[in-house]
Amino acid sequence: MAQQSSSTRFEKDRKVFFLLIFGFFLYLAYKILEPFLNTIIISILLASLFYPYYTKLLVKVKGRKTIASLLTSFLMVFLIVVPAIVFTTALVEQGVKSVSEVQTWIKEGNLQKIEKTPTFSKIKELGKKHLRFLDIDKLDIQGTLLKATKNFGQYLLSKGAGLLSNVAGFVMRFFIMIFLLYYLLRDGPDMLTKIKYLSPLRPEQEDRIFERIKAVSKSALLGTFVTAIAQGVAGGIGLAISGIPGFFWGAMMGFASLIPVVGTAIIWIPACVYLLIVGKSNWAIFLAIWCIVIVGSLDNFLRPFLMKGEAQMSPFFVFLAIIGGIQVFGLIGIIYGPLILGICAVFIYLYQVEYAEMLGDED
């Protein structure tokens, strides 16, 4: 009996020792991969999004996985990476230029000229009537605008300089991402099978989690960003037609579309007010109609279409997930926030299924 007890204890100690060693090397592996963790996660999400294209190419190249994976990786580069680099570079350049033009316009005394117009006087009177908590007469509009544009310009320059100084790091991560994407597309199903084998969860639970990750990355993220891009492009066209720099402010409109309730209105309403003040009332009316009908319809029809299905998330929760994600993870939180919230929703669902009887008894 004592020998059996000693044997059981030895077996238990051996398992604990194995788990400690295993945990130690897992920690070391994590520290080695930590600098590339964001790249790995983005590669996994991209592989999930582009896998349907990979399967179609696989049929066309007669089952040659290497060729299909290479072609899909190149497709991703031309559809996402190249446009993103061009857009970011142009955005910083146009942003600095727009800020400089606004500062020059203010310093030339154009703001004082506008303040003397009847339209501005009417807007000022409306402000006094409805915004009584503000002493509008004492507001230093010119000083405030100059300070705001200066700070914004410095922010854009610092971000642009940061991007340029980190070119080597970006190039390295870019090639790692392409390398990972290639192998994830080619060997993804085998990797997934091994992960499922190691998981203690039931097969149906595993399938549910992986389906949710795919659904969130495809529907919620795609719906959010494609809608933002579409609204930014449409808004930029309307602004350019109205005589306002379309590229930069269209991009700002795209970012603003992520904000619930107010959305793109935070950009186009001030633009319309500006056009009214400078005497371009016809263009102000045109821009308002354009943004309400064209830009607004994209939010009302395109977003629900792209986010349809079981991965559909409330715009309010998407917004909270994006803002919270940015606060915790930085800019990459735009992706992590909705993804984590979506996976959390799956575990809540699995909990409801697993403990349905107990939850029902308590009711």
Coordinates of N, CA and C in Angstrom, one line a residue, residues 154-346:
Q154 N 2.1 69.5 -36.1 CA 3.2 68.9 -35.4 C 3.0 67.4 -35.2
Y155 N 1.7 67.1 -34.9 CA 1.4 65.7 -34.6 C 1.6 64.9 -35.9
L156 N 1.1 65.4 -37.0 CA 1.2 64.7 -38.3 C 2.7 64.6 -38.7
L157 N 3.5 65.6 -38.5 CA 4.9 65.6 -38.8 C 5.6 64.5 -38.0
S158 N 5.3 64.5 -36.7 CA 6.0 63.5 -35.8 C 5.6 62.1 -36.1
K159 N 4.3 61.9 -36.5 CA 3.9 60.5 -36.9 C 4.6 60.1 -38.2
G160 N 4.6 61.1 -39.2 CA 5.3 60.8 -40.4 C 6.8 60.5 -40.3
A161 N 7.4 61.3 -39.4 CA 8.9 61.1 -39.2 C 9.1 59.8 -38.5
G162 N 8.1 59.4 -37.6 CA 8.2 58.1 -36.9 C 8.1 56.9 -37.9
L163 N 7.2 57.1 -38.9 CA 7.1 56.0 -39.9 C 8.3 55.9 -40.7
L164 N 8.9 57.0 -41.1 CA 10.1 57.0 -42.0 C 11.3 56.5 -41.2
S165 N 11.4 56.8 -39.9 CA 12.6 56.3 -39.1 C 12.5 54.8 -38.9
N166 N 11.3 54.3 -39.0 CA 11.1 52.8 -38.7 C 10.9 52.0 -40.0
V167 N 11.5 52.5 -41.1 CA 11.4 51.8 -42.4 C 11.9 50.4 -42.3
A168 N 13.1 50.3 -41.7 CA 13.8 49.0 -41.6 C 12.9 48.0 -40.9
G169 N 12.4 48.4 -39.7 CA 11.5 47.5 -39.0 C 10.2 47.2 -39.7
F170 N 9.7 48.2 -40.4 CA 8.5 47.9 -41.2 C 8.8 46.9 -42.3
V171 N 9.9 47.0 -43.0 CA 10.2 46.1 -44.1 C 10.4 44.7 -43.6
M172 N 11.1 44.6 -42.5 CA 11.3 43.3 -41.9 C 10.0 42.6 -41.5
R173 N 9.1 43.4 -40.9 CA 7.8 42.8 -40.5 C 6.9 42.5 -41.7
F174 N 7.1 43.3 -42.7 CA 6.3 43.1 -44.0 C 6.7 41.7 -44.6
F175 N 8.0 41.4 -44.6 CA 8.5 40.1 -45.2 C 8.1 39.0 -44.3
I176 N 8.1 39.2 -43.0 CA 7.7 38.1 -42.1 C 6.2 37.8 -42.3
M177 N 5.4 38.9 -42.5 CA 4.0 38.7 -42.7 C 3.7 37.9 -44.0
I178 N 4.4 38.3 -45.1 CA 4.2 37.6 -46.3 C 4.7 36.1 -46.2
F179 N 5.8 35.9 -45.5 CA 6.3 34.5 -45.3 C 5.3 33.7 -44.5
L180 N 4.7 34.3 -43.4 CA 3.7 33.6 -42.6 C 2.4 33.4 -43.4
L181 N 2.0 34.4 -44.1 CA 0.8 34.2 -44.9 C 0.9 33.1 -45.9
Y182 N 2.1 32.9 -46.5 CA 2.3 31.9 -47.5 C 2.1 30.5 -46.8
Y183 N 2.8 30.3 -45.6 CA 2.7 29.0 -45.0 C 1.3 28.8 -44.3
L184 N 0.7 29.8 -43.8 CA -0.7 29.7 -43.3 C -1.7 29.3 -44.3
L185 N -1.6 29.8 -45.5 CA -2.5 29.4 -46.6 C -2.2 28.0 -47.0
R186 N -0.9 27.7 -47.2 CA -0.6 26.3 -47.7 C -0.8 25.2 -46.7
D187 N -0.4 25.5 -45.4 CA -0.5 24.4 -44.4 C -1.5 24.7 -43.3
G188 N -2.3 25.8 -43.5 CA -3.3 26.2 -42.5 C -4.2 25.1 -42.0
P189 N -4.8 24.3 -42.8 CA -5.7 23.2 -42.4 C -5.0 22.2 -41.5
D190 N -3.8 21.8 -41.8 CA -3.0 20.9 -41.0 C -2.7 21.5 -39.6
M191 N -2.3 22.8 -39.6 CA -2.0 23.5 -38.4 C -3.2 23.5 -37.5
L192 N -4.4 23.8 -38.1 CA -5.6 23.9 -37.3 C -6.0 22.5 -36.7
T193 N -5.8 21.5 -37.5 CA -6.1 20.1 -37.0 C -5.2 19.8 -35.8
K194 N -3.9 20.2 -35.8 CA -3.0 20.0 -34.6 C -3.4 20.8 -33.4
I195 N -3.9 22.0 -33.7 CA -4.3 22.9 -32.6 C -5.6 22.3 -31.9
K196 N -6.5 21.8 -32.7 CA -7.7 21.2 -32.2 C -7.4 19.9 -31.4
Y197 N -6.4 19.2 -31.9 CA -6.0 17.9 -31.2 C -5.4 18.2 -29.8
L198 N -4.7 19.3 -29.7 CA -4.1 19.7 -28.4 C -5.1 20.4 -27.5
S199 N -6.2 20.9 -28.0 CA -7.2 21.6 -27.2 C -8.0 20.6 -26.4
P200 N -8.3 20.9 -25.1 CA -9.1 20.1 -24.3 C -10.6 20.3 -24.5
L201 N -11.0 21.3 -25.3 CA -12.4 21.6 -25.6 C -13.0 20.5 -26.5
R202 N -14.3 20.4 -26.5 CA -15.0 19.5 -27.3 C -14.9 20.0 -28.8
P203 N -15.0 19.1 -29.8 CA -14.9 19.5 -31.2 C -15.9 20.5 -31.6
E204 N -17.1 20.4 -31.1 CA -18.2 21.4 -31.5 C -17.8 22.8 -30.9
Q205 N -17.2 22.8 -29.7 CA -16.8 24.1 -29.1 C -15.7 24.7 -29.9
E206 N -14.7 23.9 -30.2 CA -13.6 24.4 -31.0 C -14.0 24.9 -32.4
D207 N -14.9 24.2 -33.0 CA -15.5 24.7 -34.3 C -16.2 26.0 -34.2
R208 N -16.9 26.1 -33.1 CA -17.7 27.3 -32.8 C -16.7 28.5 -32.7
I209 N -15.7 28.3 -31.9 CA -14.7 29.4 -31.7 C -14.0 29.8 -33.0
F210 N -13.5 28.9 -33.7 CA -12.8 29.2 -35.0 C -13.8 29.8 -36.0
E211 N -15.0 29.4 -36.0 CA -16.0 30.0 -36.9 C -16.2 31.4 -36.5
R212 N -16.3 31.7 -35.2 CA -16.5 33.0 -34.8 C -15.3 34.0 -35.1
I213 N -14.1 33.4 -34.9 CA -12.9 34.3 -35.3 C -13.0 34.6 -36.8
K214 N -13.3 33.6 -37.6 CA -13.4 33.9 -39.0 C -14.5 34.9 -39.4
A215 N -15.7 34.7 -38.7 CA -16.8 35.5 -38.9 C -16.6 37.0 -38.5
V216 N -16.0 37.2 -37.4 CA -15.7 38.5 -36.9 C -14.7 39.2 -37.8
S217 N -13.6 38.5 -38.1 CA -12.6 39.1 -39.0 C -13.1 39.4 -40.3
K218 N -14.1 38.6 -40.8 CA -14.6 38.8 -42.2 C -15.7 39.8 -42.2
S219 N -16.6 39.8 -41.2 CA -17.8 40.6 -41.2 C -17.7 41.9 -40.4
A220 N -17.4 41.8 -39.2 CA -17.3 43.0 -38.3 C -16.2 43.9 -38.8
L221 N -15.0 43.3 -38.9 CA -13.8 44.2 -39.2 C -14.0 44.7 -40.7
L222 N -14.3 43.7 -41.6 CA -14.4 44.1 -43.0 C -15.5 45.1 -43.2
G223 N -16.7 44.9 -42.5 CA -17.8 45.8 -42.6 C -17.4 47.2 -42.1
T224 N -16.7 47.3 -41.0 CA -16.3 48.5 -40.4 C -15.4 49.3 -41.3
F225 N -14.3 48.6 -41.8 CA -13.3 49.3 -42.5 C -13.7 49.6 -44.0
V226 N -14.4 48.7 -44.6 CA -14.8 48.9 -46.0 C -15.8 50.1 -46.0
T227 N -16.7 50.1 -45.0 CA -17.7 51.2 -45.0 C -17.0 52.5 -44.7
A228 N -16.0 52.5 -43.8 CA -15.2 53.8 -43.5 C -14.5 54.2 -44.8
I229 N -13.9 53.3 -45.5 CA -13.2 53.7 -46.8 C -14.1 54.2 -47.8
A230 N -15.3 53.6 -47.9 CA -16.3 54.0 -48.9 C -16.8 55.4 -48.6
Q231 N -17.1 55.6 -47.3 CA -17.6 56.9 -46.9 C -16.6 58.0 -47.0
G232 N -15.3 57.6 -46.7 CA -14.2 58.6 -46.9 C -14.0 59.0 -48.4
V233 N -14.1 58.0 -49.3 CA -14.0 58.3 -50.7 C -15.1 59.1 -51.2
A234 N -16.4 58.7 -50.9 CA -17.6 59.5 -51.3 C -17.6 60.9 -50.7
G235 N -17.2 61.0 -49.4 CA -17.2 62.3 -48.8 C -16.1 63.2 -49.4
G236 N -14.9 62.6 -49.7 CA -13.8 63.3 -50.3 C -14.2 63.9 -51.7
I237 N -14.9 63.1 -52.5 CA -15.4 63.5 -53.8 C -16.3 64.7 -53.7
G238 N -17.3 64.6 -52.7 CA -18.2 65.8 -52.5 C -17.5 67.0 -52.0
L239 N -16.5 66.9 -51.1 CA -15.7 68.0 -50.6 C -14.9 68.6 -51.8
A240 N -14.3 67.8 -52.6 CA -13.5 68.3 -53.7 C -14.3 69.1 -54.7
I241 N -15.5 68.6 -55.0 CA -16.4 69.3 -55.9 C -16.8 70.6 -55.4
S242 N -16.9 70.7 -54.0 CA -17.4 71.9 -53.4 C -16.2 72.9 -53.2
G243 N -15.0 72.5 -53.5 CA -13.9 73.4 -53.4 C -13.1 73.3 -52.2
I244 N -13.3 72.2 -51.4 CA -12.5 71.9 -50.2 C -11.5 70.8 -50.5
P245 N -10.3 70.8 -50.0 CA -9.3 69.7 -50.2 C -9.9 68.4 -49.9
G246 N -10.2 67.5 -50.9 CA -10.9 66.3 -50.8 C -10.2 65.2 -50.2
F247 N -8.9 65.0 -50.5 CA -8.1 63.8 -50.1 C -8.0 63.8 -48.6
F248 N -7.5 64.8 -48.0 CA -7.2 64.9 -46.6 C -8.5 64.8 -45.8
W249 N -9.4 65.7 -46.1 CA -10.7 65.8 -45.3 C -11.6 64.6 -45.6
G250 N -11.5 64.0 -46.8 CA -12.2 62.7 -47.0 C -11.6 61.6 -46.2
A251 N -10.3 61.6 -46.0 CA -9.7 60.6 -45.1 C -10.2 60.8 -43.6
M252 N -10.2 62.1 -43.2 CA -10.7 62.4 -41.9 C -12.2 62.0 -41.7
M253 N -13.0 62.1 -42.8 CA -14.4 61.7 -42.8 C -14.5 60.1 -42.6
G254 N -13.5 59.4 -43.3 CA -13.5 58.0 -43.1 C -13.2 57.6 -41.7
F255 N -12.3 58.2 -41.0 CA -12.0 58.0 -39.6 C -13.2 58.3 -38.7
A256 N -13.8 59.5 -39.1 CA -15.0 59.9 -38.3 C -16.2 59.0 -38.4
S257 N -16.2 58.2 -39.5 CA -17.4 57.3 -39.6 C -17.4 56.2 -38.6
L258 N -16.2 56.0 -37.9 CA -16.1 55.0 -36.9 C -16.8 55.5 -35.6
I259 N -17.1 56.8 -35.5 CA -17.8 57.3 -34.3 C -19.3 57.2 -34.4
P260 N -20.0 56.5 -33.5 CA -21.4 56.3 -33.6 C -22.2 57.6 -33.4
V261 N -23.4 57.6 -34.0 CA -24.3 58.8 -33.9 C -23.9 59.9 -34.7
V262 N -22.8 60.6 -34.4 CA -22.3 61.8 -35.1 C -21.7 61.4 -36.4
G263 N -20.7 60.4 -36.4 CA -20.1 59.9 -37.6 C -19.5 61.0 -38.4
T264 N -19.7 60.9 -39.8 CA -19.1 61.8 -40.7 C -19.6 63.2 -40.6
A265 N -20.7 63.4 -39.9 CA -21.3 64.8 -39.8 C -20.3 65.7 -39.0
I266 N -19.4 65.1 -38.2 CA -18.5 65.9 -37.5 C -17.5 66.6 -38.4
I267 N -17.4 66.2 -39.7 CA -16.5 66.8 -40.7 C -17.3 67.6 -41.7
W268 N -18.4 67.0 -42.2 CA -19.1 67.8 -43.3 C -20.0 68.9 -42.8
I269 N -20.5 68.9 -41.6 CA -21.3 70.0 -41.1 C -20.4 71.3 -40.9
P270 N -19.3 71.2 -40.3 CA -18.4 72.4 -40.2 C -18.0 72.9 -41.6
A271 N -17.8 71.9 -42.6 CA -17.4 72.3 -43.9 C -18.6 73.1 -44.6
C272 N -19.8 72.7 -44.3 CA -21.0 73.4 -44.9 C -21.1 74.8 -44.3
V273 N -20.8 74.8 -43.0 CA -20.9 76.1 -42.3 C -19.8 77.1 -42.8
Y274 N -18.6 76.5 -43.1 CA -17.6 77.3 -43.7 C -18.0 77.9 -45.0
L275 N -18.6 77.0 -45.9 CA -19.0 77.4 -47.2 C -20.1 78.5 -47.1
L276 N -21.0 78.4 -46.1 CA -22.0 79.4 -45.9 C -21.4 80.7 -45.5
I277 N -20.4 80.7 -44.6 CA -19.8 81.9 -44.1 C -19.1 82.7 -45.2
V278 N -18.4 81.9 -46.1 CA -17.6 82.6 -47.1 C -18.5 83.0 -48.4
G279 N -19.8 82.8 -48.2 CA -20.7 83.2 -49.3 C -21.0 82.2 -50.4
K280 N -20.5 80.9 -50.2 CA -20.8 79.9 -51.2 C -22.0 79.0 -50.7
S281 N -23.1 79.6 -50.6 CA -24.3 79.0 -50.1 C -24.8 77.8 -51.0
N282 N -24.6 78.0 -52.3 CA -25.1 76.9 -53.2 C -24.2 75.6 -53.0
W283 N -22.9 75.8 -52.8 CA -22.0 74.7 -52.6 C -22.3 74.1 -51.2
A284 N -22.6 74.9 -50.3 CA -22.9 74.4 -48.9 C -24.2 73.5 -49.0
I285 N -25.2 73.9 -49.7 CA -26.4 73.1 -49.9 C -26.1 71.8 -50.6
F286 N -25.3 71.9 -51.7 CA -24.9 70.7 -52.5 C -24.1 69.7 -51.6
L287 N -23.2 70.2 -50.8 CA -22.4 69.3 -49.9 C -23.3 68.7 -48.9
A288 N -24.2 69.4 -48.3 CA -25.1 68.8 -47.3 C -25.9 67.7 -47.9
I289 N -26.5 68.0 -49.1 CA -27.3 67.0 -49.8 C -26.5 65.8 -50.1
W290 N -25.3 66.0 -50.7 CA -24.4 64.9 -51.1 C -24.1 64.0 -49.9
C291 N -23.7 64.6 -48.8 CA -23.3 63.8 -47.6 C -24.5 63.1 -47.0
I292 N -25.7 63.7 -47.0 CA -26.8 63.1 -46.4 C -27.3 61.9 -47.2
V293 N -27.3 62.1 -48.6 CA -27.9 61.1 -49.5 C -26.8 60.1 -49.8
I294 N -25.7 60.5 -50.3 CA -24.7 59.5 -50.8 C -23.9 58.9 -49.7
V295 N -23.2 59.8 -48.8 CA -22.4 59.2 -47.8 C -23.3 58.5 -46.7
G296 N -24.4 59.1 -46.4 CA -25.3 58.5 -45.4 C -25.9 57.2 -45.8
S297 N -26.2 57.0 -47.1 CA -26.7 55.8 -47.6 C -25.7 54.6 -47.5
L298 N -24.4 55.0 -47.6 CA -23.4 53.9 -47.5 C -23.4 53.3 -46.1
D299 N -23.6 54.2 -45.1 CA -23.7 53.7 -43.7 C -24.9 52.9 -43.4
N300 N -26.0 53.3 -44.1 CA -27.3 52.7 -43.8 C -27.5 51.4 -44.6
F301 N -26.8 51.2 -45.7 CA -27.0 50.0 -46.6 C -25.8 49.2 -46.7
L302 N -24.6 49.8 -46.9 CA -23.4 49.0 -47.1 C -22.9 48.3 -45.8
R303 N -22.9 49.1 -44.7 CA -22.5 48.5 -43.5 C -23.3 47.3 -43.0
P304 N -24.7 47.4 -43.0 CA -25.5 46.2 -42.7 C -25.3 45.0 -43.6
F305 N -25.1 45.3 -44.9 CA -24.8 44.2 -45.9 C -23.6 43.5 -45.6
L306 N -22.5 44.2 -45.3 CA -21.2 43.6 -45.0 C -21.1 42.9 -43.6
M307 N -21.9 43.4 -42.7 CA -21.9 42.9 -41.3 C -23.0 42.0 -41.0
K308 N -23.7 41.5 -42.1 CA -24.9 40.6 -41.9 C -24.4 39.3 -41.4
G309 N -25.3 38.5 -40.8 CA -24.9 37.2 -40.3 C -24.7 37.1 -38.8
E310 N -24.2 36.0 -38.3 CA -24.1 35.8 -36.9 C -23.0 36.7 -36.3
A311 N -22.1 37.2 -37.1 CA -21.0 38.1 -36.5 C -21.5 39.5 -36.4
Q312 N -22.7 39.8 -36.7 CA -23.2 41.2 -36.7 C -23.0 41.8 -35.3
M313 N -22.4 42.9 -35.2 CA -22.2 43.6 -33.9 C -22.8 45.0 -34.0
S314 N -23.3 45.4 -32.8 CA -23.9 46.8 -32.8 C -22.8 47.8 -33.0
P315 N -23.1 48.8 -33.8 CA -22.1 49.9 -34.1 C -21.5 50.5 -32.8
F316 N -22.4 50.6 -31.8 CA -22.0 51.1 -30.5 C -20.9 50.3 -29.9
F317 N -21.1 48.9 -29.9 CA -20.1 48.0 -29.3 C -18.8 48.0 -30.2
V318 N -19.0 48.1 -31.5 CA -17.8 48.2 -32.4 C -17.0 49.4 -32.0
F319 N -17.7 50.5 -31.8 CA -17.0 51.8 -31.5 C -16.2 51.6 -30.1
L320 N -16.9 51.1 -29.1 CA -16.3 50.9 -27.8 C -15.1 50.0 -27.9
A321 N -15.3 48.9 -28.7 CA -14.2 47.9 -28.9 C -13.0 48.6 -29.6
I322 N -13.2 49.4 -30.6 CA -12.1 50.1 -31.3 C -11.4 51.1 -30.4
I323 N -12.2 51.9 -29.7 CA -11.6 52.9 -28.8 C -10.8 52.3 -27.6
G324 N -11.5 51.3 -27.0 CA -10.8 50.5 -25.9 C -9.6 49.8 -26.4
G325 N -9.7 49.2 -27.6 CA -8.6 48.5 -28.2 C -7.4 49.4 -28.4
I326 N -7.6 50.6 -28.9 CA -6.6 51.6 -29.1 C -5.9 52.0 -27.8
Q327 N -6.8 52.2 -26.8 CA -6.2 52.6 -25.5 C -5.3 51.5 -24.9
V328 N -5.7 50.2 -25.1 CA -4.9 49.1 -24.5 C -3.7 48.7 -25.4
F329 N -4.0 48.6 -26.7 CA -3.0 48.0 -27.6 C -2.3 49.0 -28.5
G330 N -2.8 50.2 -28.5 CA -2.3 51.2 -29.5 C -3.1 51.1 -30.8
L331 N -2.5 51.6 -31.9 CA -3.3 51.6 -33.2 C -3.8 50.3 -33.6
I332 N -3.0 49.2 -33.3 CA -3.4 47.8 -33.7 C -4.7 47.4 -33.0
G333 N -5.1 48.2 -31.9 CA -6.3 47.9 -31.2 C -7.6 48.1 -32.1
I334 N -7.5 48.8 -33.2 CA -8.6 48.9 -34.1 C -9.0 47.5 -34.6
I335 N -8.0 46.6 -34.7 CA -8.3 45.2 -35.1 C -8.6 44.4 -33.9
Y336 N -7.8 44.5 -32.9 CA -7.9 43.6 -31.7 C -9.2 43.8 -30.9
G337 N -9.6 45.1 -30.8 CA -10.8 45.4 -30.0 C -12.0 44.6 -30.4
P338 N -12.5 44.8 -31.7 CA -13.7 44.0 -32.2 C -13.4 42.5 -32.1
L339 N -12.2 42.1 -32.4 CA -11.9 40.6 -32.5 C -12.1 40.0 -31.1
I340 N -11.5 40.6 -30.1 CA -11.6 40.1 -28.7 C -13.0 40.1 -28.2
L341 N -13.7 41.2 -28.5 CA -15.1 41.3 -28.1 C -16.0 40.2 -28.7
G342 N -15.7 39.9 -30.0 CA -16.4 38.9 -30.7 C -16.1 37.5 -30.2
I343 N -14.8 37.2 -29.8 CA -14.5 35.9 -29.2 C -15.1 35.8 -27.8
C344 N -15.1 36.9 -27.1 CA -15.7 36.9 -25.8 C -17.2 36.5 -25.9
A345 N -17.9 37.0 -26.9 CA -19.3 36.7 -27.1 C -19.5 35.2 -27.4
V346 N -18.5 34.6 -28.0 CA -18.6 33.1 -28.3 C -18.5 32.4 -27.0

